[in-house]
XYZ file of C-alpha atoms in Angstrom:
499
model
C 5.950 -1.240 -32.008
C 8.858 1.069 -31.178
C 11.890 -0.726 -29.739
C 13.526 1.398 -27.061
C 16.957 0.667 -25.613
C 17.921 2.305 -22.349
C 21.727 2.319 -22.454
C 21.878 2.506 -18.664
C 20.239 -0.934 -18.320
C 22.282 -4.143 -18.220
C 22.979 -6.228 -21.303
C 21.136 -9.103 -19.631
C 17.954 -7.048 -19.210
C 18.055 -5.706 -22.766
C 18.720 -9.062 -24.450
C 16.013 -10.694 -22.342
C 13.559 -8.062 -23.595
C 14.872 -8.082 -27.205
C 16.432 -11.509 -28.002
C 17.483 -10.367 -31.477
C 19.910 -7.963 -29.798
C 22.218 -10.883 -28.961
C 23.193 -11.439 -32.621
C 23.740 -7.712 -33.153
C 26.096 -7.434 -30.191
C 27.884 -10.662 -31.142
C 28.544 -9.362 -34.674
C 29.860 -6.107 -33.205
C 32.506 -8.065 -31.288
C 30.887 -8.756 -27.923
C 31.432 -12.500 -28.327
C 30.758 -13.354 -24.667
C 27.056 -12.666 -25.256
C 26.697 -16.215 -26.643
C 28.367 -17.796 -23.622
C 25.522 -18.913 -21.283
C 27.612 -18.638 -18.123
C 28.838 -15.155 -18.998
C 25.344 -14.067 -20.040
C 23.843 -15.093 -16.712
C 26.587 -13.489 -14.677
C 28.690 -10.727 -16.267
C 25.881 -9.539 -18.563
C 23.803 -8.704 -15.497
C 26.420 -6.168 -14.438
C 27.502 -4.915 -17.865
C 25.977 -2.126 -19.990
C 26.414 -1.855 -23.771
C 28.627 1.279 -23.575
C 30.819 -0.320 -20.918
C 31.155 -3.564 -22.891
C 32.002 -1.671 -26.062
C 34.684 0.319 -24.288
C 36.274 -2.790 -22.752
C 36.410 -4.477 -26.169
C 37.651 -1.354 -27.912
C 34.562 -1.056 -30.117
C 33.763 2.579 -31.111
C 30.383 3.635 -29.764
C 29.614 5.302 -33.096
C 29.698 1.851 -34.676
C 27.496 0.410 -31.915
C 24.948 3.236 -32.184
C 24.792 2.936 -35.983
C 24.228 -0.835 -35.759
C 21.481 -0.490 -33.164
C 19.661 2.282 -35.014
C 19.980 0.412 -38.310
C 18.127 -2.474 -36.678
C 15.215 -0.280 -35.627
C 16.166 0.565 -32.041
C 15.583 3.956 -30.444
C 18.293 4.740 -27.895
C 17.584 6.136 -24.455
C 19.535 6.710 -21.268
C 22.914 8.277 -20.639
C 26.150 6.588 -21.519
C 28.871 6.506 -18.829
C 30.600 9.867 -18.615
C 33.972 8.495 -19.623
C 32.530 6.915 -22.782
C 30.594 10.044 -23.662
C 33.701 12.136 -23.108
C 35.710 10.055 -25.543
C 32.986 10.383 -28.177
C 32.279 14.086 -27.829
C 35.945 15.131 -27.565
C 37.920 12.855 -29.902
C 40.446 15.575 -30.514
C 41.648 15.540 -26.908
C 44.851 13.722 -26.243
C 44.118 10.368 -24.707
C 46.046 9.224 -21.701
C 48.396 6.333 -22.059
C 46.535 3.075 -21.312
C 47.195 1.590 -17.927
C 49.498 -1.354 -17.744
C 47.937 -4.729 -17.079
C 49.472 -4.674 -13.624
C 47.892 -1.293 -12.863
C 44.539 -2.523 -14.144
C 44.730 -5.584 -11.927
C 45.608 -3.361 -8.986
C 42.514 -1.260 -9.728
C 40.323 -4.336 -9.345
C 41.874 -5.014 -5.967
C 41.461 -1.375 -4.965
C 37.743 -1.556 -5.851
C 37.390 -4.334 -3.318
C 39.147 -2.322 -0.642
C 36.656 0.533 -1.239
C 33.710 -1.737 -0.509
C 32.525 -2.788 -3.981
C 30.893 -6.209 -3.990
C 33.133 -9.183 -4.618
C 30.700 -10.511 -7.225
C 30.858 -7.321 -9.296
C 34.668 -7.230 -9.275
C 34.900 -10.921 -10.064
C 32.575 -10.542 -13.033
C 34.657 -7.739 -14.531
C 37.846 -9.603 -13.724
C 36.768 -12.734 -15.598
C 35.465 -10.723 -18.561
C 38.570 -8.571 -18.960
C 41.384 -10.880 -17.815
C 40.418 -14.348 -18.947
C 43.973 -14.778 -20.304
C 45.911 -13.289 -17.403
C 49.029 -15.102 -16.249
C 49.756 -15.993 -12.644
C 52.906 -13.885 -12.438
C 50.861 -10.786 -13.397
C 48.507 -11.231 -10.469
C 51.368 -11.898 -8.082
C 53.134 -8.783 -9.349
C 49.991 -6.675 -8.816
C 49.566 -8.066 -5.318
C 53.220 -7.386 -4.458
C 53.000 -3.760 -5.625
C 49.798 -3.191 -3.628
C 51.406 -4.524 -0.473
C 54.428 -2.308 -1.075
C 52.025 0.638 -1.336
C 50.646 -0.175 2.104
C 47.484 -2.186 1.269
C 46.850 -4.745 4.045
C 47.567 -8.342 3.194
C 44.026 -9.507 4.067
C 42.554 -7.157 1.434
C 44.926 -8.406 -1.234
C 43.946 -11.965 -0.426
C 40.243 -11.351 -1.097
C 40.665 -12.463 -4.721
C 42.714 -15.538 -3.937
C 39.751 -17.888 -4.397
C 39.246 -16.732 -7.972
C 43.002 -17.012 -8.580
C 42.874 -20.688 -7.790
C 39.773 -21.173 -9.919
C 41.298 -19.227 -12.812
C 44.538 -21.180 -12.891
C 43.120 -24.581 -12.040
C 42.889 -26.710 -15.178
C 45.078 -28.282 -17.831
C 43.910 -26.026 -20.670
C 43.078 -22.354 -21.055
C 39.443 -23.277 -21.773
C 39.229 -25.189 -18.505
C 40.855 -22.332 -16.664
C 38.310 -19.810 -18.003
C 35.409 -22.179 -17.336
C 36.597 -22.665 -13.765
C 36.768 -18.920 -13.221
C 33.272 -18.434 -14.630
C 31.937 -21.205 -12.409
C 33.481 -19.531 -9.405
C 31.748 -16.258 -10.295
C 28.394 -18.066 -10.553
C 29.027 -19.897 -7.282
C 29.959 -16.635 -5.581
C 26.780 -14.989 -6.857
C 24.750 -17.924 -5.625
C 26.338 -17.560 -2.196
C 25.421 -13.874 -2.191
C 21.836 -14.665 -3.176
C 21.594 -17.355 -0.508
C 22.889 -14.905 2.075
C 20.335 -12.327 0.972
C 17.528 -14.908 1.194
C 18.649 -15.907 4.680
C 18.701 -12.267 5.777
C 15.200 -11.759 4.363
C 13.957 -14.877 6.147
C 15.455 -13.690 9.433
C 13.881 -10.261 8.939
C 10.524 -11.921 8.249
C 10.794 -13.907 11.490
C 11.480 -10.739 13.442
C 8.489 -9.030 11.832
C 5.497 -9.700 14.039
C 2.415 -11.265 12.468
C -0.311 -8.558 12.346
C -2.813 -11.145 13.611
C -0.850 -11.268 16.884
C -0.875 -7.501 17.441
C -3.579 -6.516 19.909
C -6.147 -4.243 18.266
C -4.691 -4.581 14.753
C -7.494 -4.814 12.141
C -6.252 -8.218 10.961
C -6.317 -9.451 14.545
C -9.942 -8.361 14.841
C -10.891 -9.827 11.456
C -9.275 -13.139 12.408
C -11.063 -13.327 15.761
C -14.346 -12.686 13.964
C -13.902 -15.562 11.511
C -12.926 -17.868 14.385
C -16.269 -17.135 16.051
C -18.126 -17.424 12.728
C -16.490 -20.796 12.104
C -17.776 -22.047 15.445
C -21.295 -20.703 14.778
C -21.483 -22.414 11.392
C -20.235 -25.698 12.817
C -22.941 -25.520 15.506
C -25.508 -24.749 12.823
C -24.591 -27.873 10.841
C -24.817 -29.990 14.015
C -28.349 -28.725 14.622
C -29.357 -29.326 11.024
C -27.959 -32.860 11.171
C -30.037 -33.425 14.315
C -33.112 -31.968 12.522
C -33.258 -29.017 14.902
C -34.061 -25.376 14.240
C -31.129 -22.951 14.328
C -32.986 -20.599 16.635
C -30.728 -17.854 18.005
C -27.818 -19.110 15.881
C -29.339 -17.768 12.676
C -29.355 -14.043 13.588
C -25.883 -14.460 15.075
C -24.590 -15.898 11.793
C -26.250 -13.050 9.898
C -23.882 -10.656 11.679
C -21.411 -11.659 8.971
C -22.977 -8.754 7.064
C -20.999 -6.427 9.367
C -17.812 -8.438 8.771
C -18.411 -8.381 5.007
C -19.199 -4.664 5.054
C -15.838 -3.918 6.678
C -14.033 -5.998 4.062
C -15.950 -4.274 1.273
C -15.285 -0.787 2.569
C -11.773 -1.091 3.992
C -9.884 -3.902 2.239
C -11.137 -4.643 -1.278
C -11.079 -1.034 -2.618
C -7.591 -0.357 -1.251
C -6.194 -3.524 -2.853
C -7.722 -2.574 -6.184
C -6.999 1.158 -6.373
C -3.647 1.362 -4.586
C -2.062 -1.987 -5.470
C -3.927 -3.015 -8.644
C -4.926 -6.339 -7.045
C -8.399 -6.761 -8.499
C -9.131 -10.450 -7.837
C -10.606 -10.071 -4.324
C -12.813 -7.133 -5.261
C -14.081 -8.769 -8.437
C -14.663 -12.288 -7.067
C -14.797 -12.389 -3.266
C -16.800 -9.176 -2.944
C -19.471 -10.568 -5.260
C -19.657 -13.809 -3.296
C -19.963 -11.830 -0.045
C -23.009 -10.040 -1.427
C -24.569 -13.277 -2.630
C -24.127 -14.942 0.781
C -25.548 -11.918 2.584
C -28.516 -11.631 0.191
C -29.317 -15.335 0.478
C -29.351 -15.167 4.291
C -31.655 -12.136 4.085
C -34.030 -14.074 1.827
C -33.983 -17.119 4.100
C -34.813 -14.907 7.086
C -38.142 -14.058 5.426
C -39.196 -17.695 4.937
C -41.449 -19.136 7.639
C -41.849 -22.633 6.204
C -38.580 -24.405 6.989
C -39.097 -27.380 4.700
C -36.510 -29.505 2.896
C -36.059 -26.868 0.212
C -35.302 -24.265 2.896
C -32.838 -26.592 4.596
C -31.044 -27.307 1.305
C -30.629 -23.582 0.636
C -29.485 -22.977 4.215
C -26.865 -25.722 4.030
C -25.609 -24.394 0.698
C -25.190 -20.814 1.900
C -23.492 -21.924 5.134
C -21.090 -23.988 3.053
C -20.290 -20.928 0.931
C -19.674 -18.910 4.087
C -17.254 -21.608 5.270
C -15.396 -21.464 1.969
C -15.188 -17.687 2.243
C -13.630 -18.021 5.701
C -10.912 -20.218 4.191
C -10.275 -17.710 1.384
C -10.064 -14.828 3.829
C -7.624 -16.583 6.130
C -5.399 -18.041 3.407
C -5.669 -15.531 0.558
C -7.186 -12.151 1.421
C -5.607 -11.455 4.798
C -2.060 -12.551 3.759
C -2.289 -10.373 0.617
C -3.319 -7.380 2.715
C -0.587 -8.051 5.281
C 2.024 -8.245 2.515
C 0.975 -5.047 0.721
C -0.616 -2.547 3.097
C 1.669 -0.040 4.773
C 1.527 0.566 8.493
C 0.070 4.006 7.812
C -2.752 2.398 5.836
C -3.422 -0.059 8.662
C -3.630 2.911 11.049
C -6.329 4.417 8.844
C -8.215 1.113 8.588
C -8.069 0.802 12.385
C -9.592 4.264 12.861
C -12.287 3.663 10.224
C -13.185 0.319 11.804
C -14.453 2.170 14.864
C -17.504 3.281 12.862
C -18.804 -0.307 12.536
C -20.882 -2.218 15.118
C -19.372 -5.030 17.165
C -19.459 -8.247 15.130
C -19.901 -11.770 16.572
C -19.293 -10.380 20.060
C -15.646 -9.592 19.264
C -15.037 -6.425 21.227
C -12.841 -3.754 19.676
C -9.419 -3.722 21.286
C -7.126 -0.709 21.434
C -4.118 -0.723 19.117
C -1.739 1.421 21.135
C 0.581 2.234 18.256
C -2.278 3.400 16.045
C -3.762 5.513 18.828
C -0.409 7.203 19.365
C -0.039 7.912 15.661
C -2.068 10.738 14.199
C -3.359 9.522 10.841
C -3.888 12.017 8.070
C -6.394 10.659 5.574
C -6.066 13.680 3.303
C -3.185 12.874 0.967
C -3.700 15.560 -1.666
C -4.207 18.720 0.368
C -4.044 21.989 -1.547
C -3.109 25.335 -0.121
C -6.008 27.173 1.451
C -8.161 24.103 2.023
C -9.970 23.339 5.255
C -8.582 20.047 6.519
C -10.977 17.843 8.501
C -10.475 14.356 9.984
C -12.671 12.894 7.262
C -11.577 14.957 4.259
C -10.598 18.361 2.947
C -12.374 21.083 0.954
C -11.890 24.656 -0.089
C -13.805 27.307 1.843
C -16.022 27.816 -1.220
C -16.836 24.098 -1.378
C -17.516 23.852 2.352
C -19.755 26.919 2.229
C -21.702 25.532 -0.716
C -22.124 22.136 0.971
C -23.525 23.701 4.155
C -25.842 25.941 2.142
C -27.066 22.954 0.103
C -28.233 20.979 3.150
C -32.052 21.459 3.306
C -31.912 22.734 6.873
C -31.587 26.074 8.620
C -28.355 25.654 10.604
C -27.142 27.766 13.526
C -24.182 27.141 15.826
C -23.714 28.653 19.294
C -20.367 28.114 21.047
C -19.772 27.028 24.650
C -19.885 30.682 25.749
C -23.416 31.033 24.302
C -22.143 33.236 21.456
C -23.624 32.958 17.922
C -20.812 31.784 15.665
C -22.398 30.558 12.423
C -25.575 30.571 10.290
C -25.776 28.935 6.896
C -27.020 31.138 4.058
C -30.270 31.100 2.108
C -33.949 31.681 2.769
C -34.934 31.182 6.406
C -38.300 30.871 8.081
C -36.632 31.819 11.361
C -34.595 34.860 10.406
C -30.913 35.079 11.348
C -29.547 38.613 10.711
C -25.803 38.820 10.204
C -25.531 41.419 12.959
C -26.499 38.654 15.416
C -23.133 36.951 14.850
C -20.666 37.240 17.718
C -23.473 38.226 20.087
C -25.023 36.252 22.914
C -27.727 33.936 21.644
C -30.166 35.176 24.283
C -30.288 38.595 22.622
C -31.874 36.927 19.591
C -34.926 35.674 21.508
C -37.835 37.510 23.114
C -37.774 37.656 26.931
C -40.457 34.998 27.353
C -38.379 32.488 25.308
C -35.025 33.231 26.946
C -35.576 31.022 30.049
C -36.316 28.009 27.842
C -33.197 28.614 25.744
C -31.053 28.955 28.874
C -32.486 25.766 30.315
C -31.697 23.838 27.121
C -28.110 25.106 26.897
C -27.503 24.486 30.604
C -28.733 20.896 30.251
C -26.314 20.398 27.345
C -23.414 21.908 29.268
C -24.055 19.753 32.325
C -24.415 16.602 30.249
C -27.995 16.047 31.399
C -29.275 16.094 27.809
C -27.862 15.704 24.322
C -30.829 16.917 22.256
C -34.217 18.606 22.505
C -36.914 18.485 19.820
C -39.546 21.169 19.386
C -42.411 20.774 16.912
C -44.269 23.884 15.773
C -46.603 25.259 13.123
C -45.790 28.449 11.287
C -47.695 29.959 8.391
C -49.658 26.757 8.020
C -46.586 24.507 7.774
C -45.101 22.024 10.231
C -41.495 22.452 11.366
C -39.150 20.401 13.514
C -36.635 22.478 15.449
C -33.917 20.266 16.903
C -31.336 21.503 19.407
C -28.253 19.256 19.745
C -25.248 19.374 22.039
C -21.938 19.524 20.157
C -19.131 17.610 21.876
C -15.619 16.519 20.920
C -14.339 12.926 21.113
C -13.524 13.423 24.778
C -17.159 14.483 25.383
C -16.152 18.073 26.131
C -18.967 20.531 25.446
C -18.167 22.808 22.483
C -21.550 24.409 21.924
C -25.018 23.759 20.521
C -26.409 23.249 17.039
C -29.909 24.315 16.050
C -31.433 22.886 12.881
C -34.833 23.763 11.490
C -36.502 21.394 9.027
C -39.707 21.863 7.080
C -41.625 18.589 7.587
C -44.376 19.131 5.037
C -42.628 16.760 2.625
C -43.057 13.940 5.150
C -46.752 14.695 5.671
C -47.318 14.701 1.923
C -45.406 11.434 1.490
C -47.326 9.480 4.135
C -50.632 10.966 3.035
C -50.376 9.190 -0.320
């Protein structure tokens, strides 16, 4: 397998992925790679090109060694390293004095770089620095106008660096201080994350949120199952409890349509869809089978107890596994979509659907891959050619008349009731003989007033039976937009039931 090294990644990441890299870098002169403290601190901030530059190791030598050991190099080297390699003929600037280099570390702090990052470089590069050098750097910075409090930001590492009887102890103390400082930073980050989590409201507590509705449903289901076990223990029939418990099919359907697929396809979390979904179906199927049994003997009771127990276990898994996983992963936009889609399902366990104000105020676009020229609908998007073909494929003669009684659309294809194209954009009454016009007006007026929503007319033509259905077309606010006429040949139904 090809071994790829991204030179922009840290030494820690690369050695963790390719342990054999540690010996290669050590032999090149990066001796700190074998020091556990340095590896778990400085190596997390250091790249190979940067480490080579600090130790004065030519990158050509590093690249040759890595390639000789089977590595393919990727990523860009720091611009200053690349510049030195690609333009060796240029005159190099005089190296900075140790005092100037120390001052640069202090300047990095004043510009907002993290203390941990500066400390790590400081320990790696100046493990043998003397106290007078640091004091000299601090004095020059203060003379240049740097505030005293900024200069003092490294004083804790000074004390750690120079505390100890031997140089080894001094270096170890400095490294320990770096680790301790990093730990403090991590602890601070964890505390900030915990505080942010506390401020983040639990979706179950948000009125109308899908998880709030799901949770209320399993609370009711839990109570129903507990009542069912009490009746069974008292040798009583479940009676009205049984059909109420069977409403879990609605609850399971919502999980199967709205939660499981999204976890699997968007977040690659396949466990719930592969395990819980299957169990849902088994519970639902078993309840359907039990509903058909009239003899409620001991065998029936044993099966009923078993399936109720499985439903109880599923409630626990939902509350402690499925719902937390969804809450952790789903975006607010996805919850908005789930909320809107949930409206298409019947009320379950008597838990009425509450309004989620934030979702109602947010227009959710379900079409995420819209191409230019497509017709965008609330439930999808298609090209005009696709939409036309879909409407023409429906085995119905379709006509639409707008709220002004004007013909606006006919689908194409053979029609028993002819619809000439010249009839488009004309009043619908002009398409009917005078004796039919009053009936058509009466139907449209009843739709417009809200008196009726549909009218069915059965008729025979050329020896075949047809159903002509007129339907009022209204928007979500129940405003009248027009009427739809569909004509369906019903001979197929007669032939089917005649068999």
